[in-house]
Amino acid sequence: LSVTCSWRGPLENDEVNALHAEAFGHAVLDDDWQAQLERHSLGWVSARDGEALVGFVNVAWDGGVHAFLLDTIVAASHRRRGIGRELVAVAEAAARAAGCEWLHVDFDDELAPFYFDACGFTPAPAGVKAVVRA
Ligand SMILES: CC(C)(COP(=O)(O)OP(=O)(O)OC[C@H]1O[C@@H](n2cnc3c(N)ncnc32)[C@H](O)[C@@H]1OP(=O)(O)O)[C@@H](O)C(=O)NCCC(=O)NCCS
């Protein structure tokens, strides 16, 4: 793997916005990732191939023993090389080091082999509800 994964590695907003848009198929947004991550997350993991950002995962936190993975992303050009698994492993180690006892994630059915088999998560019922203002 010529790619380096870093816990809380520096990120530019533009590169995260570009990666997110590619991964989830939407227009490139202008989100202030740096501010959101610093203010609300336990941390994040970046993956770089040279200077290029090719992977990211956000580790949200309740301030106690629960951490939550959000936006696990590997650039399309770099998938199926084990980078996603490594992003999650670095996130898991950092959550453990911060005193967390549980790491949560939710995802669509098609990613069950990634999270259950490759990353070692256990299936558990979960719920989600849209709470956007009508
Ligand atoms: C999900 C994602 C992060 C996986 O990243 P990746 O670097 O390709 O994953 P890895 O190479 O570490 O995969 C390890 C194993 O997980 C499984 N896996 C990975 N991606 C998979 C997929 N899309 N469907 C089914 N199984 C998958 C495979 O068993 C794989 O091993 P193999 O390549 O030897 O078959 C990447 O596909 C991605 O960014 N997708 C778009 C964004 C997204 O939907 N993120 C999830 C949000 S919950």
PDB file of C-alpha atoms and ligand atoms in Angstrom:
ATOM      1  CA  LEU A   1       0.000   0.000   0.000  1.00  0.00           C
ATOM      2  CA  SER A   2       1.633   3.273  -1.116  1.00  0.00           C
ATOM      3  CA  VAL A   3      -1.122   5.153   0.661  1.00  0.00           C
ATOM      4  CA  THR A   4      -0.709   6.686   4.124  1.00  0.00           C
ATOM      5  CA  CYS A   5      -3.629   6.843   6.545  1.00  0.00           C
ATOM      6  CA  SER A   6      -3.381   9.480   9.287  1.00  0.00           C
ATOM      7  CA  TRP A   7      -5.484  10.143  12.370  1.00  0.00           C
ATOM      8  CA  ARG A   8      -6.464  13.836  12.342  1.00  0.00           C
ATOM      9  CA  GLY A   9      -4.264  14.457   9.317  1.00  0.00           C
ATOM     10  CA  PRO A  10      -4.604  18.004   7.902  1.00  0.00           C
ATOM     11  CA  LEU A  11      -7.354  18.459   5.306  1.00  0.00           C
ATOM     12  CA  GLU A  12      -8.387  21.236   2.944  1.00  0.00           C
ATOM     13  CA  ASN A  13     -12.130  21.794   2.674  1.00  0.00           C
ATOM     14  CA  ASP A  14     -12.009  21.697  -1.145  1.00  0.00           C
ATOM     15  CA  GLU A  15     -10.445  18.263  -1.324  1.00  0.00           C
ATOM     16  CA  VAL A  16     -12.974  16.738   1.100  1.00  0.00           C
ATOM     17  CA  ASN A  17     -15.838  18.376  -0.790  1.00  0.00           C
ATOM     18  CA  ALA A  18     -14.525  16.924  -4.063  1.00  0.00           C
ATOM     19  CA  LEU A  19     -14.080  13.428  -2.603  1.00  0.00           C
ATOM     20  CA  HIS A  20     -17.559  13.499  -1.009  1.00  0.00           C
ATOM     21  CA  ALA A  21     -19.220  14.639  -4.244  1.00  0.00           C
ATOM     22  CA  GLU A  22     -17.572  11.859  -6.230  1.00  0.00           C
ATOM     23  CA  ALA A  23     -18.444   9.190  -3.649  1.00  0.00           C
ATOM     24  CA  PHE A  24     -22.090  10.114  -3.186  1.00  0.00           C
ATOM     25  CA  GLY A  25     -22.819  11.427  -6.678  1.00  0.00           C
ATOM     26  CA  HIS A  26     -23.790  14.998  -5.892  1.00  0.00           C
ATOM     27  CA  ALA A  27     -22.558  18.447  -6.902  1.00  0.00           C
ATOM     28  CA  VAL A  28     -19.402  19.714  -5.210  1.00  0.00           C
ATOM     29  CA  LEU A  29     -20.552  21.585  -2.109  1.00  0.00           C
ATOM     30  CA  ASP A  30     -18.828  24.310  -0.128  1.00  0.00           C
ATOM     31  CA  ASP A  31     -18.973  22.717   3.332  1.00  0.00           C
ATOM     32  CA  ASP A  32     -16.549  23.865   6.028  1.00  0.00           C
ATOM     33  CA  TRP A  33     -15.253  20.417   6.965  1.00  0.00           C
ATOM     34  CA  GLN A  34     -12.376  21.787   9.018  1.00  0.00           C
ATOM     35  CA  ALA A  35     -14.714  23.683  11.346  1.00  0.00           C
ATOM     36  CA  GLN A  36     -17.259  20.874  11.619  1.00  0.00           C
ATOM     37  CA  LEU A  37     -14.668  18.196  12.301  1.00  0.00           C
ATOM     38  CA  GLU A  38     -12.775  20.249  14.876  1.00  0.00           C
ATOM     39  CA  ARG A  39     -15.954  21.245  16.667  1.00  0.00           C
ATOM     40  CA  HIS A  40     -17.985  18.056  16.600  1.00  0.00           C
ATOM     41  CA  SER A  41     -15.846  14.982  15.977  1.00  0.00           C
ATOM     42  CA  LEU A  42     -13.527  12.858  18.029  1.00  0.00           C
ATOM     43  CA  GLY A  43     -11.400  12.980  14.901  1.00  0.00           C
ATOM     44  CA  TRP A  44     -11.120  11.742  11.344  1.00  0.00           C
ATOM     45  CA  VAL A  45      -8.798   9.665   9.214  1.00  0.00           C
ATOM     46  CA  SER A  46      -7.282  10.862   5.951  1.00  0.00           C
ATOM     47  CA  ALA A  47      -5.665   8.643   3.321  1.00  0.00           C
ATOM     48  CA  ARG A  48      -3.139  10.215   0.962  1.00  0.00           C
ATOM     49  CA  ASP A  49      -1.458   8.850  -2.120  1.00  0.00           C
ATOM     50  CA  GLY A  50       1.414  11.306  -2.319  1.00  0.00           C
ATOM     51  CA  GLU A  51      -0.334  14.654  -1.883  1.00  0.00           C
ATOM     52  CA  ALA A  52      -3.693  13.521  -3.199  1.00  0.00           C
ATOM     53  CA  LEU A  53      -6.501  12.880  -0.708  1.00  0.00           C
ATOM     54  CA  VAL A  54      -7.873   9.453  -1.675  1.00  0.00           C
ATOM     55  CA  GLY A  55      -9.748   8.463   1.477  1.00  0.00           C
ATOM     56  CA  PHE A  56     -11.567   9.870   4.484  1.00  0.00           C
ATOM     57  CA  VAL A  57     -13.724   8.811   7.399  1.00  0.00           C
ATOM     58  CA  ASN A  58     -15.328  11.014  10.049  1.00  0.00           C
ATOM     59  CA  VAL A  59     -15.436   9.702  13.634  1.00  0.00           C
ATOM     60  CA  ALA A  60     -18.318  11.373  15.466  1.00  0.00           C
ATOM     61  CA  TRP A  61     -18.537  11.016  19.232  1.00  0.00           C
ATOM     62  CA  ASP A  62     -20.902  11.292  22.198  1.00  0.00           C
ATOM     63  CA  GLY A  63     -18.103  12.492  24.479  1.00  0.00           C
ATOM     64  CA  GLY A  64     -18.121   9.156  26.280  1.00  0.00           C
ATOM     65  CA  VAL A  65     -17.809   5.559  25.182  1.00  0.00           C
ATOM     66  CA  HIS A  66     -19.615   5.687  21.810  1.00  0.00           C
ATOM     67  CA  ALA A  67     -18.043   6.717  18.523  1.00  0.00           C
ATOM     68  CA  PHE A  68     -19.774   6.675  15.148  1.00  0.00           C
ATOM     69  CA  LEU A  69     -18.333   6.320  11.679  1.00  0.00           C
ATOM     70  CA  LEU A  70     -19.723   8.682   9.063  1.00  0.00           C
ATOM     71  CA  ASP A  71     -18.767   9.236   5.440  1.00  0.00           C
ATOM     72  CA  THR A  72     -16.334   6.384   4.921  1.00  0.00           C
ATOM     73  CA  ILE A  73     -14.982   7.259   1.466  1.00  0.00           C
ATOM     74  CA  VAL A  74     -12.283   5.945  -0.848  1.00  0.00           C
ATOM     75  CA  ALA A  75     -11.733   7.654  -4.217  1.00  0.00           C
ATOM     76  CA  ALA A  76     -13.111   5.542  -7.087  1.00  0.00           C
ATOM     77  CA  SER A  77      -9.605   5.328  -8.577  1.00  0.00           C
ATOM     78  CA  HIS A  78      -8.288   3.672  -5.393  1.00  0.00           C
ATOM     79  CA  ARG A  79     -11.008   1.220  -4.338  1.00  0.00           C
ATOM     80  CA  ARG A  80     -10.572  -2.490  -3.596  1.00  0.00           C
ATOM     81  CA  ARG A  81      -6.987  -2.122  -2.451  1.00  0.00           C
ATOM     82  CA  GLY A  82      -7.660  -2.323   1.277  1.00  0.00           C
ATOM     83  CA  ILE A  83      -7.681   1.441   1.902  1.00  0.00           C
ATOM     84  CA  GLY A  84     -11.247   1.467   3.247  1.00  0.00           C
ATOM     85  CA  ARG A  85     -10.405  -1.300   5.665  1.00  0.00           C
ATOM     86  CA  GLU A  86      -7.298   0.607   6.798  1.00  0.00           C
ATOM     87  CA  LEU A  87      -9.270   3.841   7.310  1.00  0.00           C
ATOM     88  CA  VAL A  88     -11.658   1.965   9.601  1.00  0.00           C
ATOM     89  CA  ALA A  89      -8.804   0.215  11.449  1.00  0.00           C
ATOM     90  CA  VAL A  90      -7.105   3.551  12.186  1.00  0.00           C
ATOM     91  CA  ALA A  91     -10.435   5.033  13.327  1.00  0.00           C
ATOM     92  CA  GLU A  92     -11.031   2.012  15.572  1.00  0.00           C
ATOM     93  CA  ALA A  93      -7.592   2.270  17.201  1.00  0.00           C
ATOM     94  CA  ALA A  94      -8.029   6.000  17.819  1.00  0.00           C
ATOM     95  CA  ALA A  95     -11.497   5.504  19.324  1.00  0.00           C
ATOM     96  CA  ARG A  96     -10.121   2.811  21.615  1.00  0.00           C
ATOM     97  CA  ALA A  97      -7.222   5.056  22.645  1.00  0.00           C
ATOM     98  CA  ALA A  98      -9.733   7.823  23.483  1.00  0.00           C
ATOM     99  CA  GLY A  99     -11.575   5.496  25.865  1.00  0.00           C
ATOM    100  CA  CYS A 100     -14.447   4.519  23.586  1.00  0.00           C
ATOM    101  CA  GLU A 101     -16.017   1.106  24.074  1.00  0.00           C
ATOM    102  CA  TRP A 102     -18.289   0.968  21.028  1.00  0.00           C
ATOM    103  CA  LEU A 103     -17.886   1.928  17.401  1.00  0.00           C
ATOM    104  CA  HIS A 104     -21.138   2.269  15.428  1.00  0.00           C
ATOM    105  CA  VAL A 105     -21.836   2.522  11.729  1.00  0.00           C
ATOM    106  CA  ASP A 106     -24.856   2.293   9.467  1.00  0.00           C
ATOM    107  CA  PHE A 107     -24.892   1.576   5.766  1.00  0.00           C
ATOM    108  CA  ASP A 108     -26.836   0.169   2.839  1.00  0.00           C
ATOM    109  CA  ASP A 109     -27.187  -3.612   2.422  1.00  0.00           C
ATOM    110  CA  GLU A 110     -24.665  -3.828  -0.386  1.00  0.00           C
ATOM    111  CA  LEU A 111     -21.848  -2.798   1.955  1.00  0.00           C
ATOM    112  CA  ALA A 112     -22.466  -5.653   4.409  1.00  0.00           C
ATOM    113  CA  PRO A 113     -19.394  -7.565   3.139  1.00  0.00           C
ATOM    114  CA  PHE A 114     -17.224  -4.484   3.711  1.00  0.00           C
ATOM    115  CA  TYR A 115     -18.344  -3.662   7.255  1.00  0.00           C
ATOM    116  CA  PHE A 116     -19.124  -7.162   8.552  1.00  0.00           C
ATOM    117  CA  ASP A 117     -16.504  -9.318   6.849  1.00  0.00           C
ATOM    118  CA  ALA A 118     -13.633  -6.939   6.067  1.00  0.00           C
ATOM    119  CA  CYS A 119     -13.958  -4.592   9.066  1.00  0.00           C
ATOM    120  CA  GLY A 120     -15.349  -6.981  11.699  1.00  0.00           C
ATOM    121  CA  PHE A 121     -18.579  -5.221  12.696  1.00  0.00           C
ATOM    122  CA  THR A 122     -21.448  -7.274  14.148  1.00  0.00           C
ATOM    123  CA  PRO A 123     -24.964  -6.841  12.751  1.00  0.00           C
ATOM    124  CA  ALA A 124     -27.247  -4.927  15.149  1.00  0.00           C
ATOM    125  CA  PRO A 125     -30.667  -3.372  14.628  1.00  0.00           C
ATOM    126  CA  ALA A 126     -30.506   0.382  14.156  1.00  0.00           C
ATOM    127  CA  GLY A 127     -32.901   3.141  13.221  1.00  0.00           C
ATOM    128  CA  VAL A 128     -32.742   6.345  11.277  1.00  0.00           C
ATOM    129  CA  LYS A 129     -35.339   9.049  10.671  1.00  0.00           C
ATOM    130  CA  ALA A 130     -35.304  12.107   8.474  1.00  0.00           C
ATOM    131  CA  VAL A 131     -35.921  15.155  10.660  1.00  0.00           C
ATOM    132  CA  VAL A 132     -35.604  17.851   8.016  1.00  0.00           C
ATOM    133  CA  ARG A 133     -38.065  20.702   8.344  1.00  0.00           C
ATOM    134  CA  ALA A 134     -40.943  20.314   5.855  1.00  0.00           C
TER     135      ALA A 134
HETATM  136  C1  LIG B   1     -17.186   1.544   0.862  1.00  0.00           C
HETATM  137  C2  LIG B   1     -15.778   1.992   0.455  1.00  0.00           C
HETATM  138  C3  LIG B   1     -15.291   3.036   1.447  1.00  0.00           C
HETATM  139  C4  LIG B   1     -14.842   0.764   0.480  1.00  0.00           C
HETATM  140  O1  LIG B   1     -13.526   1.193   0.261  1.00  0.00           O
HETATM  141  P1  LIG B   1     -12.390   0.232  -0.378  1.00  0.00           P
HETATM  142  O2  LIG B   1     -11.081   0.847  -0.137  1.00  0.00           O
HETATM  143  O3  LIG B   1     -12.754  -0.099  -1.773  1.00  0.00           O
HETATM  144  O4  LIG B   1     -12.556  -1.094   0.503  1.00  0.00           O
HETATM  145  P2  LIG B   1     -11.447  -2.245   0.760  1.00  0.00           P
HETATM  146  O5  LIG B   1     -10.568  -2.357  -0.436  1.00  0.00           O
HETATM  147  O6  LIG B   1     -10.818  -2.032   2.088  1.00  0.00           O
HETATM  148  O7  LIG B   1     -12.430  -3.508   0.821  1.00  0.00           O
HETATM  149  C5  LIG B   1     -12.149  -4.621   1.657  1.00  0.00           C
HETATM  150  C6  LIG B   1     -13.177  -5.698   1.360  1.00  0.00           C
HETATM  151  O8  LIG B   1     -14.504  -5.209   1.650  1.00  0.00           O
HETATM  152  C7  LIG B   1     -15.435  -5.708   0.660  1.00  0.00           C
HETATM  153  N1  LIG B   1     -15.944  -4.581  -0.146  1.00  0.00           N
HETATM  154  C8  LIG B   1     -15.349  -3.394  -0.400  1.00  0.00           C
HETATM  155  N2  LIG B   1     -16.144  -2.612  -1.146  1.00  0.00           N
HETATM  156  C9  LIG B   1     -17.260  -3.311  -1.376  1.00  0.00           C
HETATM  157  C10 LIG B   1     -18.466  -3.033  -2.097  1.00  0.00           C
HETATM  158  N3  LIG B   1     -18.654  -1.863  -2.713  1.00  0.00           N
HETATM  159  N4  LIG B   1     -19.426  -3.988  -2.139  1.00  0.00           N
HETATM  160  C11 LIG B   1     -19.237  -5.183  -1.512  1.00  0.00           C
HETATM  161  N5  LIG B   1     -18.106  -5.506  -0.816  1.00  0.00           N
HETATM  162  C12 LIG B   1     -17.139  -4.581  -0.750  1.00  0.00           C
HETATM  163  C13 LIG B   1     -14.648  -6.672  -0.208  1.00  0.00           C
HETATM  164  O9  LIG B   1     -14.750  -7.961   0.385  1.00  0.00           O
HETATM  165  C14 LIG B   1     -13.235  -6.136  -0.082  1.00  0.00           C
HETATM  166  O10 LIG B   1     -12.258  -7.129  -0.290  1.00  0.00           O
HETATM  167  P3  LIG B   1     -11.841  -7.555  -1.804  1.00  0.00           P
HETATM  168  O11 LIG B   1     -11.529  -6.271  -2.540  1.00  0.00           O
HETATM  169  O12 LIG B   1     -10.642  -8.420  -1.572  1.00  0.00           O
HETATM  170  O13 LIG B   1     -13.016  -8.254  -2.374  1.00  0.00           O
HETATM  171  C15 LIG B   1     -15.787   2.573  -0.988  1.00  0.00           C
HETATM  172  O14 LIG B   1     -16.367   1.631  -1.860  1.00  0.00           O
HETATM  173  C16 LIG B   1     -16.520   3.884  -1.140  1.00  0.00           C
HETATM  174  O15 LIG B   1     -15.962   4.958  -0.920  1.00  0.00           O
HETATM  175  N6  LIG B   1     -17.800   3.846  -1.580  1.00  0.00           N
HETATM  176  C17 LIG B   1     -18.597   5.047  -1.863  1.00  0.00           C
HETATM  177  C18 LIG B   1     -18.984   5.791  -0.616  1.00  0.00           C
HETATM  178  C19 LIG B   1     -19.816   4.964   0.345  1.00  0.00           C
HETATM  179  O16 LIG B   1     -20.868   4.457   0.008  1.00  0.00           O
HETATM  180  N7  LIG B   1     -19.333   4.880   1.600  1.00  0.00           N
HETATM  181  C20 LIG B   1     -19.986   4.155   2.649  1.00  0.00           C
HETATM  182  C21 LIG B   1     -20.775   5.059   3.510  1.00  0.00           C
HETATM  183  S1  LIG B   1     -21.576   4.116   4.830  1.00  0.00           S
END
